[in-house]
XYZ file of C-alpha atoms in Angstrom:
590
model
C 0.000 0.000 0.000
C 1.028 3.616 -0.760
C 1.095 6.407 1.025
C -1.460 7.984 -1.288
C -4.291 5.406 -0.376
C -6.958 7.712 1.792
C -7.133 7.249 5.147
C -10.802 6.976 6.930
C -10.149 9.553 9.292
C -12.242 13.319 9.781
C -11.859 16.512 11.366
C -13.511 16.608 15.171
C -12.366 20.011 15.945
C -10.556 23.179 14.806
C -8.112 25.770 16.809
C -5.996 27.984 15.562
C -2.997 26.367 15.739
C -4.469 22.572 15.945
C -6.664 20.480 13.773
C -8.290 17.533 15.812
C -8.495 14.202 13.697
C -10.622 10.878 14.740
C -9.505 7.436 12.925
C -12.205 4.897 14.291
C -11.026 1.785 13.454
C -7.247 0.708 13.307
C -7.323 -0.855 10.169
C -7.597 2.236 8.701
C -3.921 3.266 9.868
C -2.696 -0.015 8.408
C -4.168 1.017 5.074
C -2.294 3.835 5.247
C 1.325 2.227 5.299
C 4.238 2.228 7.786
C 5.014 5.768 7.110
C 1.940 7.570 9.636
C 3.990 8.813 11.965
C 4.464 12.403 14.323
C 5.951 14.328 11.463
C 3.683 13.177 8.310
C 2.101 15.473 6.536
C -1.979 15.134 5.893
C -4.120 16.164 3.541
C -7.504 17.492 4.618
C -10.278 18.419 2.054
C -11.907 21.896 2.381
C -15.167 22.752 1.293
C -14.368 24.064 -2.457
C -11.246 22.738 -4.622
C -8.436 23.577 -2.215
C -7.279 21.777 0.480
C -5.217 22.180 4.159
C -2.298 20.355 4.476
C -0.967 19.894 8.002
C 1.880 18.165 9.913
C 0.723 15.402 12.433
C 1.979 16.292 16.301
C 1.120 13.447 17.936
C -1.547 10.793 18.355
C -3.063 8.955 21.326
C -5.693 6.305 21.702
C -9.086 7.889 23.586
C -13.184 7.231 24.119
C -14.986 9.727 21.284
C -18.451 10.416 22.625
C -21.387 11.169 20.225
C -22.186 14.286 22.333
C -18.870 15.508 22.158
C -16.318 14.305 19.561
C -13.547 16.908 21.125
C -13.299 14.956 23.998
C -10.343 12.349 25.039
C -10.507 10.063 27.974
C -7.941 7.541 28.292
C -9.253 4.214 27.254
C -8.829 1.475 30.239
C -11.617 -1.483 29.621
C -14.209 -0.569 26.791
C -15.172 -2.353 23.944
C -13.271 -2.195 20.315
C -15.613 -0.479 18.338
C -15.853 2.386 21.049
C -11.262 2.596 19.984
C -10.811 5.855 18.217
C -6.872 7.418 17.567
C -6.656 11.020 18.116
C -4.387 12.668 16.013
C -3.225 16.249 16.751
C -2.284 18.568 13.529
C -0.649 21.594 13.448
C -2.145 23.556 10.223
C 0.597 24.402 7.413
C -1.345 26.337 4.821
C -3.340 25.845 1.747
C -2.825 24.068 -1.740
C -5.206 25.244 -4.633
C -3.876 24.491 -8.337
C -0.913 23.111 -7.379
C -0.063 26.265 -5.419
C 0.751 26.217 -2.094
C -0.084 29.038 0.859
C 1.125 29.206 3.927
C -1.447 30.303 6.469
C -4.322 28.868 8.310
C -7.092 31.455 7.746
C -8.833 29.074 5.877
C -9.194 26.354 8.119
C -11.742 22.914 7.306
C -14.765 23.317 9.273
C -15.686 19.795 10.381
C -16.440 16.807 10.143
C -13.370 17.115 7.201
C -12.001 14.018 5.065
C -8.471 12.840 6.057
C -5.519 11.597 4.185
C -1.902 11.388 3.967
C -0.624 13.927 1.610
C 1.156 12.769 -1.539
C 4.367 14.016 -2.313
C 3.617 15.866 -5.021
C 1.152 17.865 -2.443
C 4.298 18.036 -0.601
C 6.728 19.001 -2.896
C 4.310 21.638 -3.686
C 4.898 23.276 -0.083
C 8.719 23.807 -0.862
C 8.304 24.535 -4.636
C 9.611 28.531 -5.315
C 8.639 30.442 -8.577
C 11.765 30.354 -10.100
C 10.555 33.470 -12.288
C 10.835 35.834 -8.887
C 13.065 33.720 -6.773
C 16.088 32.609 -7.033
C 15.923 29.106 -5.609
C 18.485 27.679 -3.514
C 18.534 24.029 -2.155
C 21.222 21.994 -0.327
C 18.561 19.926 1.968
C 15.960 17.479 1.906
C 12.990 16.984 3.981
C 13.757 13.929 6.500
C 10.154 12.800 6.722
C 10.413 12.734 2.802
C 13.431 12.186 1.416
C 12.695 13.142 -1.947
C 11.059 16.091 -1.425
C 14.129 18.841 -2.026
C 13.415 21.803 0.623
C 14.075 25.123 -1.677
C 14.922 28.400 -0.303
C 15.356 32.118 -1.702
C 19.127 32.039 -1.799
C 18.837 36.150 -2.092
C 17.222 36.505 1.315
C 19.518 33.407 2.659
C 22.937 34.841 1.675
C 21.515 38.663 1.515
C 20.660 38.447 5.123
C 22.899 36.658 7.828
C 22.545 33.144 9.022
C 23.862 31.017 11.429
C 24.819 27.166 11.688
C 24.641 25.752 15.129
C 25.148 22.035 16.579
C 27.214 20.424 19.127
C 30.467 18.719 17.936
C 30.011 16.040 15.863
C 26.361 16.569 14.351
C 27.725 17.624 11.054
C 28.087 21.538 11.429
C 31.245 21.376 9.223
C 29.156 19.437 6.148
C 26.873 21.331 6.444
C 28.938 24.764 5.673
C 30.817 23.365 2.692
C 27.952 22.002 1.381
C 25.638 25.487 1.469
C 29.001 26.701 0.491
C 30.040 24.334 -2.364
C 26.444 24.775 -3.889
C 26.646 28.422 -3.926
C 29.933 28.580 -6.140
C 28.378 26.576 -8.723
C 25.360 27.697 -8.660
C 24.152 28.384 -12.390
C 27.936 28.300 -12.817
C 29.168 28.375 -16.850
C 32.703 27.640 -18.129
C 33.557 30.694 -17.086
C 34.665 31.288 -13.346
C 31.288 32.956 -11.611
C 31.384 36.397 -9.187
C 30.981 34.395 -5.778
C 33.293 35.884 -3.026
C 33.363 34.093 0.248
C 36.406 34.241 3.324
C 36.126 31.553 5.333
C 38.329 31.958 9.034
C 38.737 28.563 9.530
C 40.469 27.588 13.251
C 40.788 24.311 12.424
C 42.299 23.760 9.862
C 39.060 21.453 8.119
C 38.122 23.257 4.798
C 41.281 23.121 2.425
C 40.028 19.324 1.373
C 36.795 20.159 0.591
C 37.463 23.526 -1.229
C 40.888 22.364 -3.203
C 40.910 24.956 -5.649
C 40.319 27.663 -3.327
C 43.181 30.762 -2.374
C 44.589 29.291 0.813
C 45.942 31.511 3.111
C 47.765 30.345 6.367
C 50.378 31.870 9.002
C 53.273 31.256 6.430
C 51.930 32.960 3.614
C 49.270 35.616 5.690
C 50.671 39.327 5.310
C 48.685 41.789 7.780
C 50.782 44.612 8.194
C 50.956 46.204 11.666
C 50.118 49.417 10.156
C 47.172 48.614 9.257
C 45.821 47.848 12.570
C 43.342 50.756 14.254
C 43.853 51.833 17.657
C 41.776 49.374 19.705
C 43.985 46.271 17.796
C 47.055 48.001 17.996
C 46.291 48.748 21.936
C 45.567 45.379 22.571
C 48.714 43.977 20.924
C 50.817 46.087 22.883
C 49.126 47.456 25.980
C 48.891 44.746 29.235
C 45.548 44.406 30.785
C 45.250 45.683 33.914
C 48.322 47.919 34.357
C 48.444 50.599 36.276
C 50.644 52.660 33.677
C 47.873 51.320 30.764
C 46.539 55.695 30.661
C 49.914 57.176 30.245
C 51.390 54.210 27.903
C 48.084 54.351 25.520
C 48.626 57.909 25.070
C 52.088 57.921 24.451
C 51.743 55.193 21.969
C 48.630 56.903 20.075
C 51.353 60.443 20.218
C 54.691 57.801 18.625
C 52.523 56.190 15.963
C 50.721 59.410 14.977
C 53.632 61.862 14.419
C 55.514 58.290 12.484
C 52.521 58.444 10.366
C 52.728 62.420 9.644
C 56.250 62.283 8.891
C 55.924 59.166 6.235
C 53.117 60.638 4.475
C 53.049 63.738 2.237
C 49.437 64.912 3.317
C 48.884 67.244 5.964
C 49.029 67.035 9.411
C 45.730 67.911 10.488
C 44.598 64.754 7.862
C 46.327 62.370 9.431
C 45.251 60.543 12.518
C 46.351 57.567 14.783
C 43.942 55.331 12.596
C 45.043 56.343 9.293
C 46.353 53.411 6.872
C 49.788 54.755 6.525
C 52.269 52.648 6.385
C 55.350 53.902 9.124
C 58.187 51.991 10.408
C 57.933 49.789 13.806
C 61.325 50.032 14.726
C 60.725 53.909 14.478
C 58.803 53.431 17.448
C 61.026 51.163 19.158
C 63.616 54.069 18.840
C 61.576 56.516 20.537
C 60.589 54.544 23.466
C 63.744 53.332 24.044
C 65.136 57.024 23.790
C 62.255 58.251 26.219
C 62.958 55.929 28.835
C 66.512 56.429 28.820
C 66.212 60.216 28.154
C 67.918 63.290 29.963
C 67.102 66.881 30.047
C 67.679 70.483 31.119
C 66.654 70.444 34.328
C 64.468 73.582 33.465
C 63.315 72.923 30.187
C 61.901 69.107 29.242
C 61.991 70.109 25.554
C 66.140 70.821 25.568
C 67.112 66.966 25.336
C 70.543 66.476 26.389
C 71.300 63.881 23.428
C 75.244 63.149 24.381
C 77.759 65.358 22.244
C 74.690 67.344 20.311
C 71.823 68.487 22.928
C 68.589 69.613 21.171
C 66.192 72.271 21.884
C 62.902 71.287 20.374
C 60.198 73.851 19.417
C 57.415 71.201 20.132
C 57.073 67.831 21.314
C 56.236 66.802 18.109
C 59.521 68.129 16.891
C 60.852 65.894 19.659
C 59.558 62.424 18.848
C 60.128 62.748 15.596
C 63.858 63.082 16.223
C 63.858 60.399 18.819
C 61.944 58.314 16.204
C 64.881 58.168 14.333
C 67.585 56.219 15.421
C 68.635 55.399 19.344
C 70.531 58.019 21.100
C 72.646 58.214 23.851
C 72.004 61.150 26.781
C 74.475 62.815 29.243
C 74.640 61.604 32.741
C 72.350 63.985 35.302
C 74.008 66.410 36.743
C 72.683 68.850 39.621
C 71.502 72.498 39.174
C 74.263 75.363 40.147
C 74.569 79.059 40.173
C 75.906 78.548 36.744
C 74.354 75.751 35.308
C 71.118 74.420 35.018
C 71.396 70.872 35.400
C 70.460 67.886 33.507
C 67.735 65.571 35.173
C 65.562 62.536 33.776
C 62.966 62.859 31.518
C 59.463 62.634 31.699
C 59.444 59.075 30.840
C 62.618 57.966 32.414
C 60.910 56.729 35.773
C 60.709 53.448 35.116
C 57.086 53.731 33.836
C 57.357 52.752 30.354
C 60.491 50.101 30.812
C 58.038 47.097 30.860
C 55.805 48.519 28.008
C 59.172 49.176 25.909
C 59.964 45.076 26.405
C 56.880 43.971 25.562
C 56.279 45.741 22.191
C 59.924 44.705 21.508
C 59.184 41.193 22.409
C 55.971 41.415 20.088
C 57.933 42.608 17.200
C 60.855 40.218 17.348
C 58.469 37.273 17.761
C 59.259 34.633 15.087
C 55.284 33.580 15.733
C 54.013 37.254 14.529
C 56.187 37.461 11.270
C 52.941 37.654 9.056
C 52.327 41.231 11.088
C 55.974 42.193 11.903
C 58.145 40.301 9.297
C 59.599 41.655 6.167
C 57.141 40.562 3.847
C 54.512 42.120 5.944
C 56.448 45.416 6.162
C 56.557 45.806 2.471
C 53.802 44.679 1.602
C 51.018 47.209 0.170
C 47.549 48.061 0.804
C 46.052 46.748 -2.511
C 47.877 43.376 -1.913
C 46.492 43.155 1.278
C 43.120 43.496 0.034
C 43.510 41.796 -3.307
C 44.922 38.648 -0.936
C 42.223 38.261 1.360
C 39.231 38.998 -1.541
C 40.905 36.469 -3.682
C 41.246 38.880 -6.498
C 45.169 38.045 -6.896
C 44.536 34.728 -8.049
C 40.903 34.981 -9.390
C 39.251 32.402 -6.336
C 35.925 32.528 -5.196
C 36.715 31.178 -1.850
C 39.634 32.686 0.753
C 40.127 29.987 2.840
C 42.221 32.136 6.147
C 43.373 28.941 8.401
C 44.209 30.296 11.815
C 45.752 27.040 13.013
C 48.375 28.342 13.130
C 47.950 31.501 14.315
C 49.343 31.816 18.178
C 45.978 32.447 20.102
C 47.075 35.796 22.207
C 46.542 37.505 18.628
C 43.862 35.165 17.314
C 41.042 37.697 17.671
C 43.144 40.623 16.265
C 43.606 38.794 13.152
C 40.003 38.000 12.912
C 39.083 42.051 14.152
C 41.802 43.208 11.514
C 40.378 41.318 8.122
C 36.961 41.463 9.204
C 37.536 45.188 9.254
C 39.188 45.412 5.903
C 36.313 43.487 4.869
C 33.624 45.627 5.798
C 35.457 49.045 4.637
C 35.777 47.349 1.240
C 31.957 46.837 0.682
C 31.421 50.291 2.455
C 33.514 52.665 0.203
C 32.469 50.722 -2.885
C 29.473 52.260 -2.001
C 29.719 55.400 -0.898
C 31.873 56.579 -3.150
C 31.716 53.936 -6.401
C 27.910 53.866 -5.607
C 28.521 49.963 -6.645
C 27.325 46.495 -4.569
C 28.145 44.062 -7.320
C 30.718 42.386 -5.652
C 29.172 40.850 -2.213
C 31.283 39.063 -0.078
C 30.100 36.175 2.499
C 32.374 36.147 5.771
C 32.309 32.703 7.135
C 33.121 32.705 10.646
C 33.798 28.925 11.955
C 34.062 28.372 16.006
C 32.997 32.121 16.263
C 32.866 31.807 20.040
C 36.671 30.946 20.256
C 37.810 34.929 19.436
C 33.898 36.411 19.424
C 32.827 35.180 23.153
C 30.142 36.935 24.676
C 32.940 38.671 26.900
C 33.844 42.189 28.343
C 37.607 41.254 28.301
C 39.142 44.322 26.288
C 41.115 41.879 24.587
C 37.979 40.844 22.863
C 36.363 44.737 22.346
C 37.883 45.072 18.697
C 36.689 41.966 16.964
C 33.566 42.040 18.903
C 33.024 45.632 16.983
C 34.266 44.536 13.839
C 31.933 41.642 13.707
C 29.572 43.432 15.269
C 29.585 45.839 12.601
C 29.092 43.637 9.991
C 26.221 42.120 11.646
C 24.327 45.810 12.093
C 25.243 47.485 9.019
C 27.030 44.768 6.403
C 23.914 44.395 4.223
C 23.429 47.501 3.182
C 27.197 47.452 2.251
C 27.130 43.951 0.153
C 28.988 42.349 3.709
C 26.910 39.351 4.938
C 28.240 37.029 7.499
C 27.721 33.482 8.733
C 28.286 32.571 12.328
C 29.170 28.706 12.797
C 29.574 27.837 16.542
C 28.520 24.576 18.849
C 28.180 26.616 21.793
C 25.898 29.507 20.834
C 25.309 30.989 24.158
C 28.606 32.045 24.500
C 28.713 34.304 21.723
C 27.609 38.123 21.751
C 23.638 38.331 21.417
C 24.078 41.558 19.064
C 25.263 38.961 16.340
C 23.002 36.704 16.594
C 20.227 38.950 16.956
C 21.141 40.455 13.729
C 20.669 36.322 11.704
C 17.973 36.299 10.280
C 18.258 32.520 8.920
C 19.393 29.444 11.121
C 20.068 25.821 10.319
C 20.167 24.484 14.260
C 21.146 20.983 14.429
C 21.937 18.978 17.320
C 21.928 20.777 20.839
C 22.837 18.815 24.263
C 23.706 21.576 26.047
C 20.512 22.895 27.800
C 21.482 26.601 28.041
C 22.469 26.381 23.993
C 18.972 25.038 23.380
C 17.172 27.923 25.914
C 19.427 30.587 24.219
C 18.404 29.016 20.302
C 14.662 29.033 21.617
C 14.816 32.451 22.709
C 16.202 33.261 19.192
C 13.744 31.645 17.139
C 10.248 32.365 16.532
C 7.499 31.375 18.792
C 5.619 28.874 16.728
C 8.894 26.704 16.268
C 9.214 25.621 19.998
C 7.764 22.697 19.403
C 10.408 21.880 17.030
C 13.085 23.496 19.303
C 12.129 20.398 21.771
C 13.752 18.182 19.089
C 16.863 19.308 18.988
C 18.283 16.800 21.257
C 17.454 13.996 19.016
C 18.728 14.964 15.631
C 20.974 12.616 14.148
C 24.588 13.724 12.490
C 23.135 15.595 9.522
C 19.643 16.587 10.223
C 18.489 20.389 11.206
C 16.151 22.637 11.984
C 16.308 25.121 9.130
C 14.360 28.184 9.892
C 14.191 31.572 8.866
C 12.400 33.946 6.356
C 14.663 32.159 3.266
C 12.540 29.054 3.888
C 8.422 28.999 3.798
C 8.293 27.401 6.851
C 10.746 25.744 9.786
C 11.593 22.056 8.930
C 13.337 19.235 9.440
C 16.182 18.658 7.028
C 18.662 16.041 6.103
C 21.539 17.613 4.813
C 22.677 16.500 1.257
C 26.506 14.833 1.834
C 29.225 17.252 -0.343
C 31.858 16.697 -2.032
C 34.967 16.934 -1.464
C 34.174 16.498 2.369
C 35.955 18.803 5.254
C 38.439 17.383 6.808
C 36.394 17.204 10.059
C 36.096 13.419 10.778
C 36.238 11.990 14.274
C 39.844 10.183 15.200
C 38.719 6.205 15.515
C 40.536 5.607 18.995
C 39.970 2.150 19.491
C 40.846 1.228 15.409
C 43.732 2.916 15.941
C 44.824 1.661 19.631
C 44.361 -1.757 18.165
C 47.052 -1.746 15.766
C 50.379 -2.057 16.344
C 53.118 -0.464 18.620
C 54.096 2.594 16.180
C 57.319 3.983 16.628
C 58.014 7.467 16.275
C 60.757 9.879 15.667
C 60.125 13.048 18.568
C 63.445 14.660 16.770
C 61.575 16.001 13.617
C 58.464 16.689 15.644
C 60.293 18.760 18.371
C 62.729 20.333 15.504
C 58.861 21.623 14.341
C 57.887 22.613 17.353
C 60.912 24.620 18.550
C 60.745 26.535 15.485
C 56.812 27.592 15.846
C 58.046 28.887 19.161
């Protein structure tokens, strides 16, 4: 038997949001195949040539009364013919010519026919008018295999979206595959106009992306002057101490006259966030100067720079000489009738010494050479952005893997591109007046360097991101947060989503934080998360007609996300191994 044979079932009452159904005789299910089940869709007839179709909730075995047919009492000791299954329906929408409308303002009034919907019926609910919409599909539905669940792709990747799950239910499939379909989608001989970045902390998506422009720690350039004052504070500047005031304004004073002395425009044009390139080890020469510094004793502008003591008109004047190359000072002397004396300068206390070692340390760090190192120094702004768009070797994917990347400057890296990223849709804009190039900024493990935190070392890429998230759209910036633990990350973001694929939740406070997210007439759903095998979702949003169970369609190439088999592997063998080469690695990262 099919699942298009009728079942002898009717409406016993109407609500709202529930459609009451009476089956008398159990038979009847059996006629209708193995597939009735919480989940299948019905089919119930309406009065002229359309119908409802609705999703059966659940089903339990009660006493129907003549005088009341809405009632349920639990049935204990009565006779067979007095059996009746209740099934509970949640209303979908209506079908009339093939066309389906979501909605339930046309409920059946009953007593109703009952069937199980075909799947044509159902393939109707999920079918998108391909002359206004551009339809997008990477799922099926998992009651219905073959029913493909399309989406409008424009309001999917025009609007954010989000994939959650706990670790192993297939969150990493799931993004190449929505990923993988995009690229080709409608794609000709000719290379299309997708642009995605991808920041992938793991290291998974090279394998399933093999043509893509792969960028890692080795071959990243993110030159240190093109960091903004929060990232460049929170390189160099130690949480919590107590010189943090005076050290963030002398740095924001170095870098700012550096910048004004490199460039050829104006002073008053230039500020401490200006992309202008300026030397580092210029400002290693000043601090090192100012903490070592003597001067008149009456006059902190007169440095006493040994054999050739300056005056300088302003201070300025003064850092830009210091800037230059390390000096050496005369030894203090006190104040006579006759001489005024040389004493310490302003900075010569002590106060800066530790901030002077760490930037130093920073710079000379083998770890940091794709912000400090040569390549990085020299490198220009178009290459920068040409890199991380792809444009300098014609990808449509930028795959950034921060493996490598040491973590104390994880989220810096993340702030830095994501800000390039955003600017790059924004003056397109404003002053090209052009969004034909959108980009999609994948960001995997988002909670890892985007926690919901007030740790300053998190305030810049929590703006950046946060950014995009209020204000990318209108710029051609989208963004798609990928995270197992979504109650750790800032609510701004994921307030901003608009589209979620949710698939398996354990963690309680994940699934109360994704409930509170999600509309109210999908808790029912929400309750499911739990359950969801590797591969199935919740996919919800205003991309998709309605919030459904999906099956996500396997991709190819695959991530290289798989669980490590313990026991397959702790039953082979003893395997030797050489620690030499593996430390040799190792000390060299380091």
């Amino acid at each position: 038997m099919n699942d298009q044979d009728p079942v002898k079932a009717e409406v016993i009452s109407v609500r709202p949001e529930t459609i009451s159904i009476s089956v008398k005789q159990i038979r009847d299910l059996d006629l209708a195949a193995e597939k009735i089940k919480v989940g299948s869709f019905l089919e119930i007839e309406n009065d002229d040539k359309s119908s409802t179709l609705a999703v059966l909730k659940s089903f339990s075995i009660g006493t129907v009364h003549e005088d009341d047919k809405s009632e349920k009492k639990p049935l204990i000791h009565t006779d067979d013919k007095s059996k009746s299954y209740i099934l509970e329906a949640f209303p979908l929408g209506v079908i009339e010519d093939g066309i389906f409308r979501r909605g339930s303002d046309a409920l059946p009034i009953p007593p109703k026919g009952v069937k199980i919907a075909d799947t044509e019926k159902i393939k109707s609910i999920y079918k998108v008018d391909k002359t206004k919409v551009k339809s997008f599909c990477f799922s099926e539905l998992l009651q219905k295999r073959e029913v493909d669940v399309n989406i409008d792709g424009d309001r999917f990747f025009g609007k954010h979206f989000s994939i959650i799950g706990s670790t192993g239910s297939g969150k990493s499939n799931t993004t190449a595959k929505i990923l993988q379909n995009a690229i080709s989608y409608e794609r000709t001989d000719a290379e299309n106009n997708a642009h995605m970045i991808i920041f992938d902390i793991h290291s998974e998506y090279r394998t399933a992306f093999p043509d893509c422009n792969f960028i890692d720690a080795s071959s990243l350039n993110l030159p240190y002057w093109l960091l903004n004052s929060e990232e460049m504070e929170e390189l160099f500047l130690e949480s919590g101490d107590q010189n943090n005031y005076n050290q963030q304004s002398l740095l924001r004073t170095i870098i700012t006259e550096n910048k004004r002395a490199e460039s050829s425009v104006a002073d008053k044009d230039i500020f401490y966030d200006s992309p202008i390139k300026f030397e580092i080890q210029n400002i290693l020469n000043c601090l090192d100067n100012l903490r070592r510094e003597t001067v008149n004793s009456s006059d902190s502008l007169h440095s006493q720079i040994d054999g050739s003591p300056q005056r300088f008109a302003s201070s300025a004047e003064k850092i830009k000489t210091l800037s230059k190359e390390k000096y050496e000072f005369s030894a203090g002397r006190r104040e006579t009738k006759t001489d005024h004396g040389i004493k310490s300068g302003p900075f010569a206390d002590g106060s800066i010494d530790k901030f002077y070692t760490r930037l130093h340390s920073k710079v000379t760090d083998k770890r940091l050479e794709f912000i400090f190192g040569e390549d990085s120094q020299n490198a220009k702004f178009i290459d920068v952005i040409q890199e991380i768009t792809g444009y300098n070797k014609k990808k449509n994917i930028s795959i950034i893997d921060l493996s490598g990347v040491p973590f104390e400057v994880l989220s810096i890296t993340v702030s830095l591109i994501s800000r390039l990223l955003f600017d790059f849709g924004y003056f397109r804009k404003k002053h090209l007046k052009k969004t034909d190039i959108p980009l999609l900024v994948v960001y995997e493990e988002a909670h890892k360097y985007v926690p919901k935190s007030d740790l300053v070392k998190y305030k810049s890429v929590r703006n950046s991101i946060e950014r995009i998230a209020k204000e990318g759209r209108k710029y051609g910036v989208s963004l798609c947060i990928v995270s197992q633990r979504p109650s750790e990350i800032s609510e701004t973001i994921f307030s901003q989503c608009n589209n979620f694929v949710v698939m398996r939740l354990s963690n309680p406070n994940d699934q109360t934080y994704v409930k509170r997210l999600l509309p109210e007439n999908s808790s029912e759903l929400v309750g499911s998360l739990s359950t969801l095998g590797p591969g199935e979702a919740l996919l919800i949003g205003d991309a998709i007609v309605m919030p459904s169970i999906v099956k996500i369609k396997p991709c190819s190439p695959e991530p290289s996300s798989s669980d490590i088999l313990y026991l397959k592997e702790w039953a082979k063998s003893w395997m030797p191994f050489e620690f030499a080469d593996l430390i040799d690695i190792w000390e060299k990262e380091y």
